[in-house]
Amino acid sequence: MGISPVLWQFLVNWLHSSALFPTEASTIAPYTDALYFFLIGMTIFGVVLVGALVTVFSLKYRREKHPVAVQIEGSTLLEATWTIIPLAIFLVTFVWGALLYFRIYNPPANSMNIYVVGKQWMWKAEHPGGQHEINALHIPIGQPVQLTMISQDVFHSFSIPDFRVKREVIPGRYTTVWFQATQTGKFHIFCTQYCGTLHSGMIGEVTAMTPADYQKWLSESTSGMSLAQNGERLFASLGCIQCHSGNAASRGPNLAGVYGSKLTLTNGQQVTVNDAYLRDAILNPSEHVTAGFSPIMPTYQGQVSEDGLIDLVEYIKNMQSNYRVHQTLMTSDSDKAAPTTPTTGTTQER
Amino acid sequence: MSATTIVSLPDQATAQMPKRSYLNNEHGLLSWLLTADHKRIGMLYLLSITFFFFIGGAFAGLIRLELLTPQPDLVASDTYNKFFTMHGIVMIFLFLVPSVPATLGNFLLPIMIGAKDLAFPKINLLSWYLYMAGGIFTLASLVLGGVDTGWTFTTPLSTHYLNTHVLTTATAIFIAGFSSIFTGLNFIVTIHRMRAPGMTWFRMPLFCWSQYAASLLMVLGTPVLAIAIVLLALERLFGIGVFDPAKGGDPLLFQHLFWFYSHPAVYIMILPGMGVISEVISTFTRKRVFGYTAVAFSSVAIALFGFFVWAHHMFIMGVSNYSALVFSLLTMLVAVPSAIKIFNWAFTMQKGSITFETPMLYAFGFIGLFTIGGLTGIFLGSLGMDVHLTETYFVVAHFHFVMVGGMLMAFLAGIHFWWPKLTGRMYPESLSKLAAVVTFIGFNLTFLPQFVVGYLGMPRRYHAYPAEYQVLNVLSTAGATILGVGYMLPILYLGWSLKYGAIAGNNPWQATGLEWQIQSPPLTENFLETPIITHEAYDYEWLEEKMKLEKQEVTHVG
Ligand code: HEM
Ligand SMILES: [Cu+2]
């Protein structure tokens, strides 16, 4: 063949560096791929069957061989067959897909949590220890990791193809996704929901590392303050502390140990306190009044950034007692400081 | 019932162009622009949607050219975003939605049921003007600098974050929507009220059933799109806050409203095409469509179920797990009628007497590509699988298999099939067969690699992509080039045939539909006297009898 060796070399290299199938790098990936192969099998079967019917009939009944058409009305038996068999196959894929979906979106109880904030056009990850990263995410392998995500502006979508997970990142509400990486390496992060000019630049890299390397990375990347510590400062500076002091006489409910508990609201609703509930209660208090309290809490809408909210949530989540609250109150009382009214300026932008 | 039928083609040599027809009944541009004749309006639509198809196609070409290399090197990101937005908007709202109903449906539906015109001829003309107004607003937004929302207009991106011509484009779609509402209304009323004596529901050709089902969707679905667009405009102009979480609104509400229309819209696009396929397959196998009733009812079933699956576009958006289950299940159910149709078409060929003219080749293309498109829809309806596949090129490949592989093939099958009726002339057979084959090959080369690159994870609407996806993208661009040739060919030879094509005669295919029993091109009034229908659709024995009688009369007179 007249193909030049240079061109040949180029083609070989080119094909070599291009993938045709994504890496299976999470515990979920094999499950997703199993369903995928089943579905491909179904498609091939369907296309071959239809193709065979059309080809055989075309050959057998073409005008030259079969000049006279025989009129046929239909056949209830045949039609029932090709209603029921596809239906059965589709129902199998429905059940299989549903099981997979529940596996993908129900995190194990022992997963560690990392926060992700999406904004045009970057991903910001915040580890509980206060490590921040932009368009990057370091995670340990062999351990379930849950991401609690929110957008600061438009819809985004957080996708790691090699883990086969993806979730929309929406303004105004937390969404979560979890995965457990099975091999070390670097994997793509894509924003898959069109989000404006630099949509295709909203990409990043997951670095999956051994737990030991991950610990090392954590200690080298610390910013000195954990999210909860930032939250504690906000809790004081926004004035939350005045009402949520945990004292019997205080005007707001005690927040120590509230995370994970069940509350009854004044409107009779039963809720479980999770990240989303805490965030909503800060921004929209009038709709989240715990039974026995009056609706006096002001809204903090527009006064705390999403990062600030994450700090507060993380603080309340980890708050086991009111000991430090009292300490802070005592020091500020001794200053006779008036309760601070929150202003926009108090948010911490990082 | 089982009987034998022989039908042989009439002598083309003796066919003559009728002296008077809807084409030369009146002259001058105004006689076209003010016409109330459904056939002329159909032709107006045909010209205009072809124009918009080539605009949409040009943007597709630019998209593929940019994606030849991983780097964002041909145009700026904003420009690229405007390209795919314009491509999507033009193709969906100005080409696919009106394609078969507004052209072939307009032209043929009244004739097929033995009526003189649609129920409201003037409203029909109004529909075309609304369509053109929508088109002009779209072109205006393009000329003024474009719009980059994507055809899905996702809020709050479209309401708060873009400063392109969102409102101009929204107006375009709002107006064009009324065009399809009116067309749908017109069809529904016509089918209910204007059928010729003896033309019962179950004697109608399946083309009419599919137009009816699609019309229901247009009339019931499009107003919701209009509402969504109005809310979007109010939000953008005055910040009323229905979609804004900071004001107590719900950002997912727009998704619900948009897909409540846009999911049924995909059936608006495909159902009329399925009607074309039924006619074509019956004609070229010389056989009644296998299981007529099942095919008719499956159109209606698709239309009904089609309204209850919209949230399958939102499986990863945090809809509750239980509603995800329900929508996934319903999605599986809506796939069944399509499967039924495929098998009924295949079995229509059994014991037929088959020939392979161009429309039949396009119909084969439709069956193959629609089967793949439909089955890959099952991937996306299956919850856990969708998580990985949604928002990637897998979805792009899926909907192109259905909309371009399916609907566009059906449209071309229909255009070739009825071209003799529309114009009175034949298209060149071997060139058109070549075009059908080129289109099929080009299509597969363009979109099969996109399934693979989608599973790898390449997101849609990406201006730049990681280098390891390049091979597949180059294949896709190469395929698109071939596909482009496949689409240019018909334009050229169909234009040529207007003047030089062989005279067609009334019924070149020996088809049974009423439209084939009148002259080509038809008279303005369609029928000289109201036909009385005594036979079922696709009754080839009736046709044979009728032709025998005509031959006797001719010999008698001669
Ligand atoms: C009847 C013809 C066609 C129709 C109705 C159609 C429809 C669509 C629609 C609705 C989209 C989604 C736009 C969006 O993401 O907002 C799209 C995307 C796309 N189309 Fe087409 N299309 C057609 C023909 C073609 C052809 C011939 C090509 C290639 C030559 C093509 C290439 C593409 C590509 C590459 C995208 C993805 C853009 C992106 O997501 O970045 N299309 N098309
Ligand atoms: Cu994004």
XYZ file of N, CA, C and O in Angstrom, chain B residues 94-229:
544
model
N -38.360 25.918 13.313
C -38.660 26.399 11.961
C -38.539 25.307 10.905
O -38.938 25.483 9.772
N -37.947 24.173 11.263
C -37.930 23.095 10.273
C -38.735 21.880 10.726
O -39.725 21.512 10.109
N -38.327 21.240 11.820
C -38.913 19.938 12.139
C -40.378 20.011 12.518
O -41.181 19.204 12.057
N -40.738 20.960 13.379
C -42.132 21.010 13.817
C -43.068 21.220 12.628
O -44.030 20.474 12.462
N -42.805 22.189 11.740
C -43.727 22.319 10.614
C -43.466 21.344 9.466
O -44.327 21.224 8.591
N -42.320 20.648 9.452
C -41.915 19.950 8.213
C -43.025 19.173 7.521
O -43.578 19.637 6.520
N -43.378 17.993 8.027
C -44.368 17.207 7.290
C -45.785 17.764 7.409
O -46.475 17.908 6.397
N -46.247 18.147 8.607
C -47.641 18.620 8.670
C -47.896 19.829 7.768
O -48.865 19.828 7.010
N -47.037 20.840 7.860
C -47.365 22.083 7.167
C -47.172 21.975 5.662
O -47.809 22.699 4.907
N -46.313 21.071 5.200
C -46.128 20.955 3.753
C -47.013 19.846 3.198
O -48.057 20.101 2.601
N -46.611 18.595 3.446
C -47.349 17.471 2.875
C -48.732 17.359 3.502
O -49.718 17.084 2.816
N -48.806 17.591 4.815
C -50.101 17.507 5.493
C -51.078 18.508 4.910
O -52.213 18.175 4.568
N -50.632 19.735 4.784
C -51.467 20.784 4.221
C -51.955 20.406 2.830
O -53.128 20.543 2.491
N -51.023 19.952 2.034
C -51.335 19.641 0.642
C -52.279 18.454 0.548
O -53.249 18.450 -0.216
N -51.995 17.405 1.361
C -52.630 16.117 1.102
C -53.813 15.790 1.981
O -54.714 15.061 1.569
N -53.796 16.300 3.208
C -54.830 15.861 4.143
C -56.247 16.055 3.587
O -57.036 15.102 3.570
N -56.594 17.265 3.081
C -57.958 17.417 2.554
C -58.227 16.449 1.399
O -59.296 15.851 1.339
N -57.252 16.284 0.518
C -57.493 15.411 -0.633
C -57.691 13.974 -0.176
O -58.563 13.257 -0.670
N -56.887 13.563 0.795
C -56.964 12.167 1.237
C -58.309 11.827 1.846
O -58.720 10.670 1.838
N -58.984 12.804 2.433
C -60.284 12.499 3.015
C -61.407 12.984 2.110
O -62.566 12.994 2.498
N -61.061 13.417 0.911
C -62.078 13.772 -0.071
C -62.702 15.142 0.149
O -63.862 15.358 -0.186
N -61.930 16.088 0.708
C -62.480 17.428 0.950
C -61.904 18.420 -0.062
O -60.903 18.155 -0.716
N -62.572 19.562 -0.179
C -62.114 20.579 -1.127
C -60.978 21.411 -0.553
O -60.152 21.946 -1.274
N -60.958 21.576 0.734
C -59.917 22.388 1.367
C -59.914 22.055 2.852
O -60.677 21.195 3.298
N -59.089 22.751 3.612
C -59.164 22.614 5.064
C -60.401 23.351 5.560
O -61.016 24.127 4.821
N -60.734 23.145 6.835
C -61.948 23.758 7.369
C -61.847 25.284 7.356
O -62.833 25.972 7.099
N -60.679 25.819 7.650
C -60.522 27.282 7.737
C -59.378 27.732 6.830
O -58.257 27.957 7.303
N -59.659 27.910 5.540
C -58.574 28.226 4.595
C -57.847 29.518 4.946
O -56.626 29.601 4.825
N -58.559 30.523 5.422
C -57.888 31.803 5.697
C -56.993 31.680 6.915
O -55.904 32.261 6.962
N -57.449 30.920 7.910
C -56.596 30.712 9.087
C -55.348 29.937 8.684
O -54.257 30.137 9.230
N -55.526 29.070 7.700
C -54.374 28.323 7.199
C -53.328 29.283 6.629
O -52.133 29.160 6.902
N -53.810 30.271 5.875
C -52.871 31.261 5.334
C -52.240 32.063 6.467
O -51.031 32.312 6.476
N -53.074 32.398 7.457
C -52.559 33.127 8.622
C -51.429 32.323 9.289
O -50.409 32.889 9.696
N -51.603 31.026 9.382
C -50.558 30.179 9.975
C -49.233 30.394 9.265
O -48.185 30.490 9.899
N -49.302 30.451 7.936
C -48.050 30.617 7.210
C -47.427 31.976 7.505
O -46.222 32.099 7.711
N -48.282 33.007 7.567
C -47.729 34.336 7.883
C -47.130 34.361 9.279
O -46.089 34.972 9.508
N -47.784 33.690 10.226
C -47.223 33.642 11.579
C -45.875 32.914 11.557
O -44.918 33.330 12.207
N -45.840 31.830 10.806
C -44.581 31.099 10.689
C -43.485 32.012 10.144
O -42.373 32.065 10.678
N -43.837 32.764 9.084
C -42.836 33.644 8.490
C -42.424 34.745 9.467
O -41.256 35.114 9.547
N -43.403 35.258 10.218
C -43.065 36.284 11.207
C -42.089 35.706 12.232
O -41.092 36.345 12.594
N -42.370 34.476 12.686
C -41.452 33.815 13.603
C -40.067 33.682 12.984
O -39.050 33.950 13.624
N -40.048 33.299 11.719
C -38.775 33.154 11.019
C -38.028 34.471 10.931
O -36.811 34.529 11.127
N -38.783 35.548 10.672
C -38.128 36.854 10.521
C -37.560 37.339 11.859
O -36.440 37.849 11.916
N -38.303 37.105 12.924
C -37.762 37.464 14.242
C -36.494 36.659 14.541
O -35.536 37.183 15.116
N -36.500 35.394 14.153
C -35.304 34.578 14.373
C -34.125 35.146 13.590
O -33.021 35.297 14.126
N -34.394 35.469 12.315
C -33.314 36.038 11.509
C -32.868 37.374 12.089
O -31.668 37.691 12.103
N -33.833 38.141 12.602
C -33.481 39.435 13.193
C -32.530 39.236 14.366
O -31.509 39.906 14.471
N -32.858 38.291 15.235
C -31.976 38.103 16.387
C -30.604 37.647 15.920
O -29.587 37.977 16.526
N -30.581 36.919 14.816
C -29.298 36.481 14.269
C -28.498 37.671 13.733
O -27.317 37.856 14.053
N -29.190 38.520 12.961
C -28.499 39.646 12.339
C -28.064 40.669 13.397
O -26.990 41.249 13.319
N -28.903 40.848 14.411
C -28.574 41.827 15.449
C -27.405 41.385 16.326
O -26.906 42.153 17.125
N -26.988 40.136 16.196
C -25.838 39.720 16.989
C -25.992 38.358 17.634
O -25.097 37.876 18.295
N -27.149 37.736 17.443
C -27.293 36.359 17.877
C -27.772 36.198 19.301
O -27.972 37.166 20.034
N -27.932 34.939 19.677
C -28.436 34.615 21.000
C -27.734 33.336 21.423
O -27.395 32.498 20.586
N -27.447 33.208 22.722
C -26.662 32.040 23.143
C -27.265 31.321 24.340
O -26.569 30.917 25.252
N -28.583 31.156 24.308
C -29.240 30.460 25.412
C -29.251 28.954 25.220
O -29.559 28.225 26.145
N -28.953 28.470 24.019
C -29.297 27.087 23.693
C -30.789 27.045 23.405
O -31.524 27.927 23.866
N -31.240 26.051 22.626
C -32.666 26.102 22.275
C -33.542 25.799 23.474
O -34.740 25.963 23.422
N -32.937 25.387 24.602
C -33.708 25.034 25.791
C -33.931 26.199 26.755
O -34.646 26.053 27.730
N -33.323 27.344 26.517
C -33.604 28.571 27.284
C -33.514 28.421 28.794
O -34.286 29.045 29.532
N -32.615 27.595 29.284
C -32.565 27.324 30.716
C -32.500 28.601 31.553
O -31.642 29.457 31.322
N -33.410 28.720 32.521
C -33.329 29.813 33.489
C -32.429 29.330 34.627
O -32.341 28.128 34.854
N -31.805 30.169 35.409
C -31.754 31.626 35.294
C -30.714 32.144 34.294
O -30.559 33.346 34.176
N -30.064 31.235 33.573
C -29.081 31.711 32.591
C -29.751 32.675 31.610
O -29.263 33.780 31.358
N -30.893 32.273 31.082
C -31.543 33.084 30.048
C -32.172 34.346 30.616
O -32.331 35.330 29.908
N -32.543 34.323 31.894
C -33.232 35.498 32.428
C -32.273 36.512 33.030
O -32.493 37.706 32.941
N -31.224 36.055 33.674
C -30.397 36.997 34.440
C -28.957 37.132 33.961
O -28.278 38.058 34.347
N -28.474 36.184 33.183
C -27.030 36.175 32.973
C -26.573 36.439 31.551
O -25.402 36.540 31.303
N -27.503 36.481 30.605
C -27.066 36.691 29.228
C -27.552 38.048 28.749
O -28.679 38.439 29.033
N -26.697 38.745 27.984
C -27.176 40.001 27.437
C -27.240 39.956 25.919
O -26.941 40.908 25.245
N -27.629 38.788 25.398
C -27.842 38.657 23.958
C -29.334 38.831 23.659
O -30.104 39.163 24.548
N -29.730 38.534 22.412
C -31.102 38.862 22.006
C -32.111 37.796 22.404
O -32.786 37.208 21.573
N -32.210 37.577 23.703
C -33.081 36.523 24.202
C -34.547 36.836 23.896
O -35.295 35.971 23.440
N -34.942 38.084 24.119
C -36.357 38.409 23.961
C -36.803 38.355 22.507
O -37.904 37.891 22.208
N -35.937 38.809 21.597
C -36.283 38.721 20.180
C -36.529 37.268 19.792
O -37.509 36.940 19.120
N -35.637 36.399 20.237
C -35.781 34.998 19.887
C -37.017 34.394 20.555
O -37.748 33.612 19.951
N -37.237 34.763 21.820
C -38.424 34.260 22.514
C -39.680 34.677 21.766
O -40.608 33.888 21.598
N -39.699 35.931 21.301
C -40.851 36.392 20.525
C -41.022 35.531 19.277
O -42.141 35.127 18.937
N -39.922 35.243 18.623
C -39.986 34.414 17.411
C -40.673 33.090 17.702
O -41.577 32.660 16.976
N -40.281 32.459 18.793
C -40.816 31.134 19.091
C -42.269 31.235 19.537
O -43.106 30.398 19.197
N -42.566 32.289 20.270
C -43.946 32.534 20.703
C -44.854 32.622 19.478
O -45.890 31.964 19.395
N -44.440 33.435 18.500
C -45.278 33.632 17.312
C -45.369 32.348 16.496
O -46.452 31.907 16.105
N -44.220 31.723 16.264
C -44.235 30.498 15.463
C -45.108 29.434 16.125
O -45.747 28.625 15.453
N -45.164 29.472 17.462
C -46.013 28.521 18.179
C -47.470 28.648 17.769
O -48.160 27.651 17.580
N -47.930 29.879 17.595
C -49.328 30.048 17.189
C -49.570 29.500 15.797
O -50.655 29.007 15.494
N -48.563 29.588 14.962
C -48.694 28.992 13.646
C -49.015 27.508 13.776
O -49.908 26.992 13.106
N -48.310 26.803 14.684
C -48.602 25.368 14.739
C -49.900 25.089 15.490
O -50.590 24.126 15.172
N -50.269 25.957 16.445
C -51.581 25.766 17.088
C -52.690 25.849 16.044
O -53.591 25.005 15.989
N -52.604 26.861 15.162
C -53.665 27.030 14.164
C -53.676 25.883 13.167
O -54.738 25.407 12.764
N -52.500 25.450 12.757
C -52.457 24.312 11.845
C -53.110 23.097 12.495
O -53.930 22.407 11.883
N -52.762 22.858 13.760
C -53.325 21.707 14.462
C -54.845 21.797 14.541
O -55.560 20.840 14.232
N -55.338 22.970 14.935
C -56.795 23.175 15.021
C -57.459 22.895 13.685
O -58.465 22.176 13.601
N -56.893 23.458 12.651
C -57.429 23.297 11.312
C -57.520 21.815 10.938
O -58.538 21.350 10.417
N -56.475 21.066 11.236
C -56.470 19.646 10.877
C -57.529 18.887 11.667
O -58.239 18.050 11.124
N -57.592 19.191 12.966
C -58.541 18.447 13.800
C -59.961 18.676 13.300
O -60.730 17.733 13.081
N -60.310 19.949 13.091
C -61.669 20.252 12.648
C -61.920 19.633 11.275
O -62.970 19.045 11.024
N -60.947 19.731 10.402
C -61.127 19.170 9.059
C -61.388 17.671 9.121
O -62.292 17.161 8.458
N -60.617 16.975 9.934
C -60.800 15.522 9.988
C -62.153 15.178 10.610
O -62.825 14.245 10.187
N -62.560 15.971 11.586
C -63.861 15.669 12.195
C -65.030 15.995 11.267
O -66.009 15.269 11.218
N -64.930 17.114 10.545
C -66.125 17.634 9.889
C -66.161 17.471 8.382
O -67.228 17.619 7.790
N -65.039 17.252 7.730
C -65.032 17.412 6.274
C -64.803 16.117 5.508
O -64.564 16.156 4.310
N -64.836 14.984 6.199
C -64.612 13.741 5.470
C -65.726 13.510 4.459
O -66.895 13.774 4.738
N -65.354 12.996 3.281
C -66.333 12.748 2.223
C -67.297 11.651 2.674
O -66.965 10.875 3.579
N -68.458 11.575 2.062
C -69.407 10.522 2.421
C -68.748 9.156 2.304
O -68.065 8.881 1.309
N -68.920 8.336 3.301
C -68.335 6.998 3.257
C -66.927 6.926 3.814
O -66.419 5.833 4.073
N -66.276 8.080 4.010
C -64.910 8.075 4.552
C -64.993 8.003 6.075
O -64.977 9.016 6.770
N -65.121 6.779 6.607
C -65.207 6.629 8.056
C -63.809 6.746 8.646
O -62.811 6.741 7.918
N -63.741 6.854 9.968
C -62.429 6.982 10.621
C -61.507 5.848 10.210
O -60.329 6.048 9.955
N -62.071 4.644 10.150
C -61.189 3.503 9.888
C -61.009 3.219 8.404
O -60.496 2.192 8.026
N -61.483 4.150 7.564
C -61.118 4.062 6.157
C -60.075 5.117 5.802
O -59.636 5.203 4.663
N -59.725 5.941 6.777
C -58.736 6.992 6.489
C -57.352 6.368 6.323
O -56.994 5.440 7.048
N -56.558 6.913 5.432
C -55.165 6.470 5.364
C -54.461 6.744 6.693
O -54.823 7.681 7.414
N -53.455 5.951 7.012
C -52.758 6.122 8.297
C -52.058 7.474 8.389
O -51.842 7.994 9.484
N -51.731 8.042 7.243
C -51.156 9.395 7.230
C -52.083 10.360 7.955
O -51.634 11.189 8.758
N -53.402 10.245 7.715
C -54.356 11.147 8.364
C -54.408 10.908 9.870
O -54.483 11.847 10.648
N -54.344 9.625 10.259
C -54.338 9.331 11.693
C -53.134 9.972 12.377
O -53.246 10.542 13.460
N -51.997 9.881 11.740
C -50.799 10.411 12.397
C -50.849 11.937 12.434
O -50.419 12.549 13.409
N -51.403 12.553 11.391
C -51.558 14.010 11.422
C -52.523 14.413 12.533
O -52.332 15.425 13.208
N -53.546 13.590 12.710
C -54.527 13.895 13.744
C -53.874 13.844 15.119
O -54.025 14.764 15.931
N -53.120 12.775 15.361
C -52.462 12.634 16.662
C -51.490 13.792 16.897
O -51.453 14.394 17.980
N -50.726 14.134 15.867
C -49.765 15.230 16.030
C -50.492 16.547 16.272
O -50.041 17.383 17.064
N -51.638 16.726 15.632
C -52.388 17.966 15.815
C -52.880 18.112 17.254
O -52.852 19.207 17.816
N -53.320 16.985 17.827
C -53.733 17.036 19.239
C -52.592 17.566 20.089
O -52.783 18.427 20.960
N -51.388 17.048 19.838
C -50.236 17.486 20.620
C -49.957 18.968 20.411
O -49.663 19.705 21.350
N -50.062 19.415 19.148
C -49.780 20.827 18.869
C -50.756 21.722 19.621
O -50.377 22.723 20.213
N -52.026 21.337 19.592
C -53.035 22.204 20.178
C -52.943 22.202 21.703
O -53.108 23.235 22.346
N -52.651 21.043 22.289
C -52.628 20.980 23.751
C -51.272 21.362 24.338
O -51.206 21.869 25.454
N -50.195 21.127 23.608
C -48.867 21.353 24.166
C -48.336 22.763 23.952
O -47.772 23.374 24.862
N -48.524 23.289 22.737
C -47.889 24.560 22.400
C -48.285 25.715 23.327
O -47.434 26.545 23.639
N -49.554 25.793 23.788
C -49.873 26.897 24.710
C -48.996 26.899 25.964
O -48.691 27.969 26.492
N -48.585 25.718 26.417
C -47.730 25.680 27.613
C -46.372 26.299 27.307
O -45.793 27.007 28.131
N -45.888 26.061 26.098
C -44.634 26.706 25.688
C -44.817 28.217 25.691
O -43.964 28.967 26.177
N -45.966 28.659 25.170
C -46.232 30.097 25.137
C -46.216 30.678 26.549
O -45.618 31.732 26.795
N -46.830 29.962 27.483
C -46.852 30.437 28.874
C -45.437 30.511 29.429
O -45.031 31.507 30.038
N -44.667 29.449 29.184
C -43.295 29.430 29.695
C -42.505 30.612 29.145
O -41.743 31.256 29.869
N -42.728 30.912 27.858
C -41.975 32.014 27.247
C -42.397 33.354 27.836
O -41.565 34.214 28.100
